[in-house]
C-alpha positions as a Python dict, from the first residue, in 0.01 Angstrom:
ca = {
    (1, 'X'): (0, 0, 0),
    (2, 'X'): (-155, -300, -163),
    (3, 'X'): (-318, -286, -511),
    (4, 'X'): (-516, -567, -670),
    (5, 'X'): (-589, -588, -1047),
    (6, 'X'): (-804, -889, -995),
    (7, 'X'): (-1172, -824, -1034),
    (8, 'X'): (-1405, -1103, -920),
    (9, 'X'): (-1756, -1163, -1029),
    (10, 'X'): (-1925, -1071, -701),
    (11, 'X'): (-1853, -711, -655),
    (12, 'X'): (-2060, -419, -513),
    (13, 'X'): (-1968, -55, -591),
    (14, 'X'): (-2093, 199, -318),
    (15, 'X'): (-1994, 536, -219),
    (16, 'X'): (-1671, 544, -418),
    (17, 'X'): (-1530, 192, -313),
    (18, 'X'): (-1569, -169, -448),
    (19, 'X'): (-1673, -444, -222),
    (20, 'X'): (-1564, -793, -356),
    (21, 'X'): (-1709, -1089, -166),
    (22, 'X'): (-1433, -1347, -123),
    (23, 'X'): (-1681, -1593, 42),
    (24, 'X'): (-2006, -1591, 225),
    (25, 'X'): (-1883, -1389, 522),
    (26, 'X'): (-1595, -1189, 390),
    (27, 'X'): (-1562, -895, 163),
    (28, 'X'): (-1250, -706, 23),
    (29, 'X'): (-1295, -321, 8),
    (30, 'X'): (-1086, -138, -246),
    (31, 'X'): (-1075, 188, -399),
    (32, 'X'): (-1163, 177, -783),
    (33, 'X'): (-801, 192, -872),
    (34, 'X'): (-747, -133, -669),
    (35, 'X'): (-590, 0, -361),
    (36, 'X'): (-696, -221, -69),
    (37, 'X'): (-872, -36, 201),
    (38, 'X'): (-950, -335, 437),
    (39, 'X'): (-1195, -616, 488),
    (40, 'X'): (-1559, -663, 621),
    (41, 'X'): (-1625, -974, 795),
    (42, 'X'): (-1961, -1103, 882),
    (43, 'X'): (-2020, -1305, 1203),
    (44, 'X'): (-2304, -1390, 1430),
    (45, 'X'): (-2379, -1236, 1778),
    (46, 'X'): (-2634, -1360, 2023),
    (47, 'X'): (-2845, -1037, 1916),
    (48, 'X'): (-2803, -1074, 1534),
    (49, 'X'): (-2567, -1048, 1232),
    (50, 'X'): (-2271, -807, 1289),
    (51, 'X'): (-2009, -689, 1069),
    (52, 'X'): (-1635, -627, 1156),
    (53, 'X'): (-1422, -375, 966),
    (54, 'X'): (-1062, -438, 969),
    (55, 'X'): (-727, -342, 799),
    (56, 'X'): (-420, -541, 733),
    (57, 'X'): (-98, -417, 906),
    (58, 'X'): (144, -547, 671),
    (59, 'X'): (442, -488, 858),
    (60, 'X'): (308, -660, 1178),
    (61, 'X'): (138, -915, 969),
    (62, 'X'): (-206, -898, 1148),
    (63, 'X'): (-528, -743, 1125),
    (64, 'X'): (-632, -412, 1307),
    (65, 'X'): (-991, -416, 1389),
    (66, 'X'): (-1159, -77, 1319),
    (67, 'X'): (-1491, -154, 1460),
    (68, 'X'): (-1798, -371, 1479),
    (69, 'X'): (-2121, -260, 1310),
    (70, 'X'): (-2476, -380, 1280),
    (71, 'X'): (-2494, -276, 918),
    (72, 'X'): (-2263, -362, 624),
    (73, 'X'): (-2256, -10, 494),
    (74, 'X'): (-2144, 124, 829),
    (75, 'X'): (-1848, -125, 831),
    (76, 'X'): (-1770, -10, 475),
    (77, 'X'): (-1798, 344, 570),
    (78, 'X'): (-1539, 289, 857),
    (79, 'X'): (-1278, 192, 599),
    (80, 'X'): (-1319, 475, 367),
}
């Protein structure tokens, strides 16, 4: 389980989790205690902007895609 004590300047607290924007299209989702739940990545789709929720599988050193969503909040909810 990864925990981060770093608190950046661009964060959003919502529904019991903290979303820290790492760059224009990527957010880290953590619990208030710093436990990393996963990441939300924004990407373009021919039909509009989508959001991909993903978790890091540390042992395998890759990301597991949880799902793709039309709304940021839905992607965050998938990681809770």
